[in-house]
JSON list of C-alpha atoms in Angstrom, two decimals:
[
{"chain": "A", "resi": 2, "resn": "MET", "atom": "CA", "xyz": [-7.90, -7.43, 27.36]},
{"chain": "A", "resi": 3, "resn": "LYS", "atom": "CA", "xyz": [-5.94, -4.58, 28.06]},
{"chain": "A", "resi": 4, "resn": "ALA", "atom": "CA", "xyz": [-6.50, -0.88, 26.70]},
{"chain": "A", "resi": 5, "resn": "LEU", "atom": "CA", "xyz": [-3.97, 1.49, 27.02]},
{"chain": "A", "resi": 6, "resn": "VAL", "atom": "CA", "xyz": [-5.36, 5.24, 26.91]},
{"chain": "A", "resi": 7, "resn": "ILE", "atom": "CA", "xyz": [-2.89, 8.11, 27.06]},
{"chain": "A", "resi": 8, "resn": "SER", "atom": "CA", "xyz": [-4.46, 11.61, 27.49]},
{"chain": "A", "resi": 9, "resn": "ASP", "atom": "CA", "xyz": [-4.29, 14.21, 29.86]},
{"chain": "A", "resi": 10, "resn": "ARG", "atom": "CA", "xyz": [-7.58, 15.55, 28.43]},
{"chain": "A", "resi": 11, "resn": "SER", "atom": "CA", "xyz": [-10.67, 14.71, 30.17]},
{"chain": "A", "resi": 12, "resn": "GLU", "atom": "CA", "xyz": [-12.94, 15.31, 26.74]},
{"chain": "A", "resi": 13, "resn": "ILE", "atom": "CA", "xyz": [-10.95, 12.56, 25.13]},
{"chain": "A", "resi": 14, "resn": "TYR", "atom": "CA", "xyz": [-10.37, 10.09, 28.02]},
{"chain": "A", "resi": 15, "resn": "ASN", "atom": "CA", "xyz": [-14.39, 10.71, 28.31]},
{"chain": "A", "resi": 16, "resn": "ASN", "atom": "CA", "xyz": [-15.00, 9.69, 24.85]},
{"chain": "A", "resi": 17, "resn": "VAL", "atom": "CA", "xyz": [-12.84, 6.89, 24.45]},
{"chain": "A", "resi": 18, "resn": "THR", "atom": "CA", "xyz": [-13.27, 4.84, 27.53]},
{"chain": "A", "resi": 19, "resn": "PRO", "atom": "CA", "xyz": [-16.79, 4.00, 27.15]},
{"chain": "A", "resi": 20, "resn": "VAL", "atom": "CA", "xyz": [-16.25, 2.53, 23.58]},
{"chain": "A", "resi": 21, "resn": "LEU", "atom": "CA", "xyz": [-13.34, 0.27, 24.54]},
{"chain": "A", "resi": 22, "resn": "LYS", "atom": "CA", "xyz": [-15.37, -0.63, 27.96]},
{"chain": "A", "resi": 23, "resn": "GLU", "atom": "CA", "xyz": [-18.14, -1.89, 25.36]},
{"chain": "A", "resi": 24, "resn": "LYS", "atom": "CA", "xyz": [-15.54, -4.04, 23.42]},
{"chain": "A", "resi": 25, "resn": "GLY", "atom": "CA", "xyz": [-14.68, -5.70, 26.50]},
{"chain": "A", "resi": 26, "resn": "PHE", "atom": "CA", "xyz": [-11.35, -3.86, 26.92]},
{"chain": "A", "resi": 27, "resn": "ASP", "atom": "CA", "xyz": [-10.37, -2.96, 30.90]},
{"chain": "A", "resi": 28, "resn": "ILE", "atom": "CA", "xyz": [-8.68, 0.43, 30.95]},
{"chain": "A", "resi": 29, "resn": "ILE", "atom": "CA", "xyz": [-4.86, 1.66, 31.57]},
{"chain": "A", "resi": 30, "resn": "HIS", "atom": "CA", "xyz": [-4.82, 5.63, 31.68]},
{"chain": "A", "resi": 31, "resn": "TYR", "atom": "CA", "xyz": [-1.84, 7.52, 31.77]},
{"chain": "A", "resi": 32, "resn": "LYS", "atom": "CA", "xyz": [-1.38, 11.60, 31.74]},
{"chain": "A", "resi": 33, "resn": "TRP", "atom": "CA", "xyz": [2.39, 11.34, 30.48]},
{"chain": "A", "resi": 34, "resn": "ILE", "atom": "CA", "xyz": [3.28, 9.61, 27.39]},
{"chain": "A", "resi": 35, "resn": "ILE", "atom": "CA", "xyz": [6.88, 9.13, 28.88]},
{"chain": "A", "resi": 36, "resn": "LYS", "atom": "CA", "xyz": [5.65, 7.56, 32.00]},
{"chain": "A", "resi": 37, "resn": "ALA", "atom": "CA", "xyz": [3.55, 5.11, 29.80]},
{"chain": "A", "resi": 38, "resn": "LEU", "atom": "CA", "xyz": [7.04, 4.51, 27.49]},
{"chain": "A", "resi": 39, "resn": "ASP", "atom": "CA", "xyz": [8.61, 3.78, 31.07]},
{"chain": "A", "resi": 40, "resn": "ASN", "atom": "CA", "xyz": [5.93, 1.27, 31.79]},
{"chain": "A", "resi": 41, "resn": "ILE", "atom": "CA", "xyz": [4.88, -0.52, 28.12]},
{"chain": "A", "resi": 42, "resn": "GLU", "atom": "CA", "xyz": [7.26, -3.25, 29.08]},
{"chain": "A", "resi": 43, "resn": "GLU", "atom": "CA", "xyz": [4.95, -4.36, 31.97]},
{"chain": "A", "resi": 44, "resn": "ILE", "atom": "CA", "xyz": [1.15, -2.99, 30.79]},
{"chain": "A", "resi": 45, "resn": "GLN", "atom": "CA", "xyz": [1.67, -5.45, 27.31]},
{"chain": "A", "resi": 46, "resn": "PRO", "atom": "CA", "xyz": [-1.63, -4.05, 26.31]},
{"chain": "A", "resi": 47, "resn": "ASP", "atom": "CA", "xyz": [-3.40, -5.26, 23.33]},
{"chain": "A", "resi": 48, "resn": "LEU", "atom": "CA", "xyz": [-4.39, -1.72, 22.19]},
{"chain": "A", "resi": 49, "resn": "ILE", "atom": "CA", "xyz": [-3.43, 1.89, 22.30]},
{"chain": "A", "resi": 50, "resn": "VAL", "atom": "CA", "xyz": [-5.23, 4.95, 22.15]},
{"chain": "A", "resi": 51, "resn": "LEU", "atom": "CA", "xyz": [-3.37, 8.04, 22.17]},
{"chain": "A", "resi": 52, "resn": "SER", "atom": "CA", "xyz": [-3.85, 11.90, 20.68]},
{"chain": "A", "resi": 53, "resn": "ALA", "atom": "CA", "xyz": [-1.00, 13.19, 18.47]},
{"chain": "A", "resi": 54, "resn": "GLY", "atom": "CA", "xyz": [-2.19, 16.67, 19.54]},
{"chain": "A", "resi": 55, "resn": "GLU", "atom": "CA", "xyz": [-0.96, 16.58, 22.66]},
{"chain": "A", "resi": 56, "resn": "TYR", "atom": "CA", "xyz": [2.12, 14.65, 22.11]},
{"chain": "A", "resi": 57, "resn": "PRO", "atom": "CA", "xyz": [3.43, 15.74, 18.49]},
{"chain": "A", "resi": 58, "resn": "ARG", "atom": "CA", "xyz": [6.80, 14.01, 18.83]},
{"chain": "A", "resi": 59, "resn": "HIS", "atom": "CA", "xyz": [6.23, 11.36, 21.04]},
{"chain": "A", "resi": 60, "resn": "TRP", "atom": "CA", "xyz": [3.70, 9.54, 19.35]},
{"chain": "A", "resi": 61, "resn": "LYS", "atom": "CA", "xyz": [6.00, 8.56, 16.61]},
{"chain": "A", "resi": 62, "resn": "THR", "atom": "CA", "xyz": [8.56, 7.13, 19.02]},
{"chain": "A", "resi": 63, "resn": "LEU", "atom": "CA", "xyz": [5.64, 5.13, 21.04]},
{"chain": "A", "resi": 64, "resn": "ALA", "atom": "CA", "xyz": [4.90, 3.63, 17.35]},
{"chain": "A", "resi": 65, "resn": "GLY", "atom": "CA", "xyz": [8.32, 2.71, 17.22]},
{"chain": "A", "resi": 66, "resn": "PHE", "atom": "CA", "xyz": [8.25, 0.88, 20.43]},
{"chain": "A", "resi": 67, "resn": "VAL", "atom": "CA", "xyz": [5.11, -1.09, 19.80]},
{"chain": "A", "resi": 68, "resn": "GLN", "atom": "CA", "xyz": [6.30, -2.47, 16.23]},
{"chain": "A", "resi": 69, "resn": "SER", "atom": "CA", "xyz": [9.68, -3.42, 18.26]},
{"chain": "A", "resi": 70, "resn": "GLY", "atom": "CA", "xyz": [7.67, -5.85, 20.24]},
{"chain": "A", "resi": 71, "resn": "ILE", "atom": "CA", "xyz": [8.66, -4.36, 23.53]},
{"chain": "A", "resi": 72, "resn": "GLY", "atom": "CA", "xyz": [5.31, -3.18, 25.00]},
{"chain": "A", "resi": 73, "resn": "GLY", "atom": "CA", "xyz": [4.21, -6.88, 23.39]},
{"chain": "A", "resi": 74, "resn": "ASN", "atom": "CA", "xyz": [3.29, -8.82, 19.96]},
{"chain": "A", "resi": 75, "resn": "ASP", "atom": "CA", "xyz": [0.79, -7.09, 17.67]},
{"chain": "A", "resi": 76, "resn": "VAL", "atom": "CA", "xyz": [-0.53, -4.13, 19.97]},
{"chain": "A", "resi": 77, "resn": "LYS", "atom": "CA", "xyz": [-2.60, -1.73, 17.27]},
{"chain": "A", "resi": 78, "resn": "MET", "atom": "CA", "xyz": [-2.18, 1.86, 18.19]},
{"chain": "A", "resi": 79, "resn": "TYR", "atom": "CA", "xyz": [-5.02, 4.25, 17.36]},
{"chain": "A", "resi": 80, "resn": "LEU", "atom": "CA", "xyz": [-4.90, 8.26, 17.20]},
{"chain": "A", "resi": 81, "resn": "TYR", "atom": "CA", "xyz": [-7.79, 9.83, 18.71]},
{"chain": "A", "resi": 82, "resn": "GLU", "atom": "CA", "xyz": [-8.19, 13.67, 16.92]},
{"chain": "A", "resi": 83, "resn": "THR", "atom": "CA", "xyz": [-9.95, 16.59, 17.50]},
{"chain": "A", "resi": 84, "resn": "THR", "atom": "CA", "xyz": [-8.08, 18.46, 14.38]},
{"chain": "A", "resi": 85, "resn": "PRO", "atom": "CA", "xyz": [-7.29, 16.43, 11.27]},
{"chain": "A", "resi": 86, "resn": "LEU", "atom": "CA", "xyz": [-3.43, 15.29, 11.20]},
{"chain": "A", "resi": 87, "resn": "SER", "atom": "CA", "xyz": [-1.21, 17.22, 8.08]},
{"chain": "A", "resi": 88, "resn": "GLU", "atom": "CA", "xyz": [-0.83, 15.42, 5.06]},
{"chain": "A", "resi": 89, "resn": "GLU", "atom": "CA", "xyz": [3.29, 14.58, 6.33]},
{"chain": "A", "resi": 90, "resn": "ASP", "atom": "CA", "xyz": [1.46, 13.52, 9.45]},
{"chain": "A", "resi": 91, "resn": "GLN", "atom": "CA", "xyz": [-0.93, 11.08, 7.89]},
{"chain": "A", "resi": 92, "resn": "LYS", "atom": "CA", "xyz": [1.74, 9.31, 6.19]},
{"chain": "A", "resi": 93, "resn": "LYS", "atom": "CA", "xyz": [3.78, 8.63, 9.15]},
{"chain": "A", "resi": 94, "resn": "ALA", "atom": "CA", "xyz": [1.11, 7.15, 10.73]},
{"chain": "A", "resi": 95, "resn": "ALA", "atom": "CA", "xyz": [0.10, 4.98, 7.71]},
{"chain": "A", "resi": 96, "resn": "ASP", "atom": "CA", "xyz": [3.55, 3.93, 7.21]},
{"chain": "A", "resi": 97, "resn": "LEU", "atom": "CA", "xyz": [3.53, 3.27, 11.34]},
{"chain": "A", "resi": 98, "resn": "GLY", "atom": "CA", "xyz": [0.25, 1.41, 10.64]},
{"chain": "A", "resi": 99, "resn": "ILE", "atom": "CA", "xyz": [-1.41, 3.37, 12.97]},
{"chain": "A", "resi": 100, "resn": "LEU", "atom": "CA", "xyz": [-4.89, 3.69, 12.93]},
{"chain": "A", "resi": 101, "resn": "SER", "atom": "CA", "xyz": [-7.64, 6.30, 13.13]},
{"chain": "A", "resi": 102, "resn": "PHE", "atom": "CA", "xyz": [-10.11, 5.83, 16.47]},
{"chain": "A", "resi": 103, "resn": "GLU", "atom": "CA", "xyz": [-12.87, 6.25, 14.29]},
{"chain": "A", "resi": 104, "resn": "GLU", "atom": "CA", "xyz": [-11.84, 3.18, 12.57]},
{"chain": "A", "resi": 105, "resn": "PHE", "atom": "CA", "xyz": [-11.54, 1.14, 15.60]},
{"chain": "A", "resi": 106, "resn": "GLU", "atom": "CA", "xyz": [-15.09, 0.24, 15.73]},
{"chain": "A", "resi": 107, "resn": "THR", "atom": "CA", "xyz": [-14.47, -1.57, 12.52]},
{"chain": "A", "resi": 108, "resn": "VAL", "atom": "CA", "xyz": [-11.19, -3.34, 12.32]},
{"chain": "A", "resi": 109, "resn": "ALA", "atom": "CA", "xyz": [-11.35, -4.24, 16.05]},
{"chain": "A", "resi": 110, "resn": "GLU", "atom": "CA", "xyz": [-14.56, -5.90, 15.69]},
{"chain": "A", "resi": 111, "resn": "VAL", "atom": "CA", "xyz": [-13.11, -9.38, 14.71]},
{"chain": "A", "resi": 112, "resn": "ASN", "atom": "CA", "xyz": [-10.18, -8.91, 17.27]},
{"chain": "A", "resi": 113, "resn": "VAL", "atom": "CA", "xyz": [-12.69, -8.82, 19.98]},
{"chain": "A", "resi": 114, "resn": "GLU", "atom": "CA", "xyz": [-15.64, -11.15, 19.64]},
{"chain": "A", "resi": 115, "resn": "HIS", "atom": "CA", "xyz": [-13.38, -13.88, 18.22]},
{"chain": "A", "resi": 116, "resn": "SER", "atom": "CA", "xyz": [-10.62, -15.51, 20.08]},
{"chain": "A", "resi": 117, "resn": "PHE", "atom": "CA", "xyz": [-6.93, -16.28, 17.55]},
{"chain": "A", "resi": 118, "resn": "HIS", "atom": "CA", "xyz": [-4.04, -18.23, 17.87]},
{"chain": "A", "resi": 119, "resn": "ASN", "atom": "CA", "xyz": [-0.58, -17.14, 16.00]},
{"chain": "A", "resi": 120, "resn": "VAL", "atom": "CA", "xyz": [0.42, -19.09, 12.94]},
{"chain": "A", "resi": 121, "resn": "ASP", "atom": "CA", "xyz": [2.54, -18.67, 9.79]},
{"chain": "A", "resi": 122, "resn": "ILE", "atom": "CA", "xyz": [1.05, -19.31, 6.30]},
{"chain": "A", "resi": 123, "resn": "ALA", "atom": "CA", "xyz": [2.58, -19.90, 3.36]},
{"chain": "A", "resi": 124, "resn": "TYR", "atom": "CA", "xyz": [0.65, -18.77, -0.27]},
{"chain": "A", "resi": 125, "resn": "ASN", "atom": "CA", "xyz": [1.26, -18.51, -4.08]},
{"chain": "A", "resi": 126, "resn": "ASP", "atom": "CA", "xyz": [0.15, -15.16, -5.72]},
{"chain": "A", "resi": 127, "resn": "ASN", "atom": "CA", "xyz": [-0.80, -14.97, -9.16]},
{"chain": "A", "resi": 128, "resn": "SER", "atom": "CA", "xyz": [3.11, -14.06, -10.20]},
{"chain": "A", "resi": 129, "resn": "GLY", "atom": "CA", "xyz": [3.44, -17.29, -8.73]},
{"chain": "A", "resi": 130, "resn": "LEU", "atom": "CA", "xyz": [5.98, -15.83, -6.14]},
{"chain": "A", "resi": 131, "resn": "LEU", "atom": "CA", "xyz": [5.79, -18.13, -2.61]},
{"chain": "A", "resi": 132, "resn": "HIS", "atom": "CA", "xyz": [5.39, -15.53, 0.35]},
{"chain": "A", "resi": 133, "resn": "LEU", "atom": "CA", "xyz": [6.11, -16.71, 3.90]},
{"chain": "A", "resi": 134, "resn": "THR", "atom": "CA", "xyz": [4.74, -14.61, 6.57]},
{"chain": "A", "resi": 135, "resn": "SER", "atom": "CA", "xyz": [2.78, -14.53, 10.02]},
{"chain": "A", "resi": 136, "resn": "ALA", "atom": "CA", "xyz": [-1.14, -14.40, 10.73]},
{"chain": "A", "resi": 137, "resn": "LYS", "atom": "CA", "xyz": [-3.71, -14.64, 13.16]},
{"chain": "A", "resi": 138, "resn": "TYR", "atom": "CA", "xyz": [-5.90, -17.62, 12.75]},
{"chain": "A", "resi": 139, "resn": "TYR", "atom": "CA", "xyz": [-9.96, -16.80, 13.78]},
{"chain": "A", "resi": 140, "resn": "GLU", "atom": "CA", "xyz": [-10.66, -20.60, 14.17]},
{"chain": "A", "resi": 141, "resn": "ASP", "atom": "CA", "xyz": [-14.49, -20.23, 15.09]},
{"chain": "A", "resi": 142, "resn": "VAL", "atom": "CA", "xyz": [-14.52, -18.59, 11.50]},
{"chain": "A", "resi": 143, "resn": "ASN", "atom": "CA", "xyz": [-12.15, -19.42, 9.42]},
{"chain": "A", "resi": 144, "resn": "VAL", "atom": "CA", "xyz": [-10.76, -16.07, 9.21]},
{"chain": "A", "resi": 145, "resn": "ILE", "atom": "CA", "xyz": [-6.98, -15.68, 8.45]},
{"chain": "A", "resi": 146, "resn": "GLU", "atom": "CA", "xyz": [-6.08, -12.00, 9.12]},
{"chain": "A", "resi": 147, "resn": "VAL", "atom": "CA", "xyz": [-2.15, -11.25, 7.06]},
{"chain": "A", "resi": 148, "resn": "ASN", "atom": "CA", "xyz": [-0.45, -8.16, 7.84]},
{"chain": "A", "resi": 149, "resn": "GLU", "atom": "CA", "xyz": [0.33, -7.57, 4.37]},
{"chain": "A", "resi": 150, "resn": "ASN", "atom": "CA", "xyz": [-1.34, -5.90, 1.13]},
{"chain": "A", "resi": 151, "resn": "LEU", "atom": "CA", "xyz": [-3.13, -8.84, -1.06]},
{"chain": "A", "resi": 152, "resn": "THR", "atom": "CA", "xyz": [-4.72, -6.76, -3.28]},
{"chain": "A", "resi": 153, "resn": "ASN", "atom": "CA", "xyz": [-3.62, -8.25, -6.36]},
{"chain": "A", "resi": 154, "resn": "VAL", "atom": "CA", "xyz": [-5.60, -11.55, -5.83]},
{"chain": "A", "resi": 155, "resn": "SER", "atom": "CA", "xyz": [-8.88, -12.23, -5.00]},
{"chain": "A", "resi": 156, "resn": "TYR", "atom": "CA", "xyz": [-8.68, -16.09, -4.60]},
{"chain": "A", "resi": 157, "resn": "LEU", "atom": "CA", "xyz": [-5.84, -18.14, -3.32]},
{"chain": "A", "resi": 158, "resn": "LYS", "atom": "CA", "xyz": [-5.31, -21.82, -4.74]},
{"chain": "A", "resi": 159, "resn": "SER", "atom": "CA", "xyz": [-2.93, -22.76, -2.69]},
{"chain": "A", "resi": 160, "resn": "LEU", "atom": "CA", "xyz": [-2.22, -21.74, 1.07]},
{"chain": "A", "resi": 161, "resn": "THR", "atom": "CA", "xyz": [-0.58, -23.89, 3.69]},
{"chain": "A", "resi": 162, "resn": "MET", "atom": "CA", "xyz": [-1.06, -23.12, 7.39]},
{"chain": "A", "resi": 163, "resn": "PHE", "atom": "CA", "xyz": [1.51, -23.83, 10.16]},
{"chain": "A", "resi": 164, "resn": "ASP", "atom": "CA", "xyz": [1.07, -24.22, 13.36]},
{"chain": "A", "resi": 165, "resn": "GLU", "atom": "CA", "xyz": [2.78, -25.18, 16.54]},
{"chain": "A", "resi": 166, "resn": "ASN", "atom": "CA", "xyz": [0.72, -28.47, 16.33]},
{"chain": "A", "resi": 167, "resn": "LYS", "atom": "CA", "xyz": [-0.39, -29.14, 12.59]},
{"chain": "A", "resi": 168, "resn": "VAL", "atom": "CA", "xyz": [0.06, -28.22, 8.89]},
{"chain": "A", "resi": 169, "resn": "VAL", "atom": "CA", "xyz": [-2.85, -27.94, 7.28]},
{"chain": "A", "resi": 170, "resn": "SER", "atom": "CA", "xyz": [-3.11, -27.26, 3.19]},
{"chain": "A", "resi": 171, "resn": "LEU", "atom": "CA", "xyz": [-6.14, -24.63, 2.28]},
{"chain": "A", "resi": 172, "resn": "THR", "atom": "CA", "xyz": [-8.18, -22.65, -0.41]},
{"chain": "A", "resi": 173, "resn": "ALA", "atom": "CA", "xyz": [-9.20, -18.87, 0.26]},
{"chain": "A", "resi": 174, "resn": "ASP", "atom": "CA", "xyz": [-10.98, -15.96, -0.38]},
{"chain": "A", "resi": 175, "resn": "VAL", "atom": "CA", "xyz": [-9.98, -12.76, -0.27]},
{"chain": "A", "resi": 176, "resn": "GLU", "atom": "CA", "xyz": [-12.83, -10.93, 1.84]},
{"chain": "A", "resi": 177, "resn": "ASN", "atom": "CA", "xyz": [-10.98, -7.21, 2.10]},
{"chain": "A", "resi": 178, "resn": "VAL", "atom": "CA", "xyz": [-7.64, -5.43, 2.84]},
{"chain": "A", "resi": 179, "resn": "THR", "atom": "CA", "xyz": [-8.09, -2.64, 5.24]},
{"chain": "A", "resi": 180, "resn": "ASP", "atom": "CA", "xyz": [-4.93, -0.53, 6.05]},
{"chain": "A", "resi": 181, "resn": "GLY", "atom": "CA", "xyz": [-2.28, -3.17, 5.36]},
{"chain": "A", "resi": 182, "resn": "ILE", "atom": "CA", "xyz": [-4.40, -6.05, 6.73]},
{"chain": "A", "resi": 183, "resn": "THR", "atom": "CA", "xyz": [-5.74, -8.88, 4.48]},
{"chain": "A", "resi": 184, "resn": "ARG", "atom": "CA", "xyz": [-8.78, -10.79, 5.72]},
{"chain": "A", "resi": 185, "resn": "LEU", "atom": "CA", "xyz": [-9.02, -14.25, 4.31]},
{"chain": "A", "resi": 186, "resn": "LYS", "atom": "CA", "xyz": [-11.81, -16.87, 4.26]},
{"chain": "A", "resi": 187, "resn": "VAL", "atom": "CA", "xyz": [-10.37, -19.73, 4.68]},
{"chain": "A", "resi": 188, "resn": "TYR", "atom": "CA", "xyz": [-11.36, -23.78, 3.60]},
{"chain": "A", "resi": 189, "resn": "GLN", "atom": "CA", "xyz": [-10.32, -27.12, 3.87]},
{"chain": "A", "resi": 190, "resn": "ILE", "atom": "CA", "xyz": [-9.10, -28.74, 0.94]}
]
């Protein structure tokens, strides 16, 4: 797994890299965000860490590139901050799906320790609406992560998972919802 760290400040790099290495990431370091933007397609990082304070205008542009899929699929982006973001920037970061690096340990735990494969799922919520979305399936722990807030349900009676080889009918408990990601514990019917 590759982590892209973008910072010209040694104290940020020195604080971030040991945590990433402990989680098994190979580190790619850029001091200039424009250079990182130019090479993001070749780098294909799994995770990006940078400081909004160092790059107050460009971190949002980088987030747009990441969301477009140019730098890879499902790239997680984290801001390392020594001073709090303004309310406006906090809202922009949340809207762009960017987390604080302080949250990295809890959010990345499942992603680093367990392998996953991409699936599509269909489920009915409490209102009776059918939802179709893509997700990650962690087969060894029977967990599905969905990039949606499922705050109005605690249990899904009917969930169908599609991957390249099979279709499976499941039920699921909503384990938690954090920063737009819902973690489902799934059971075969």
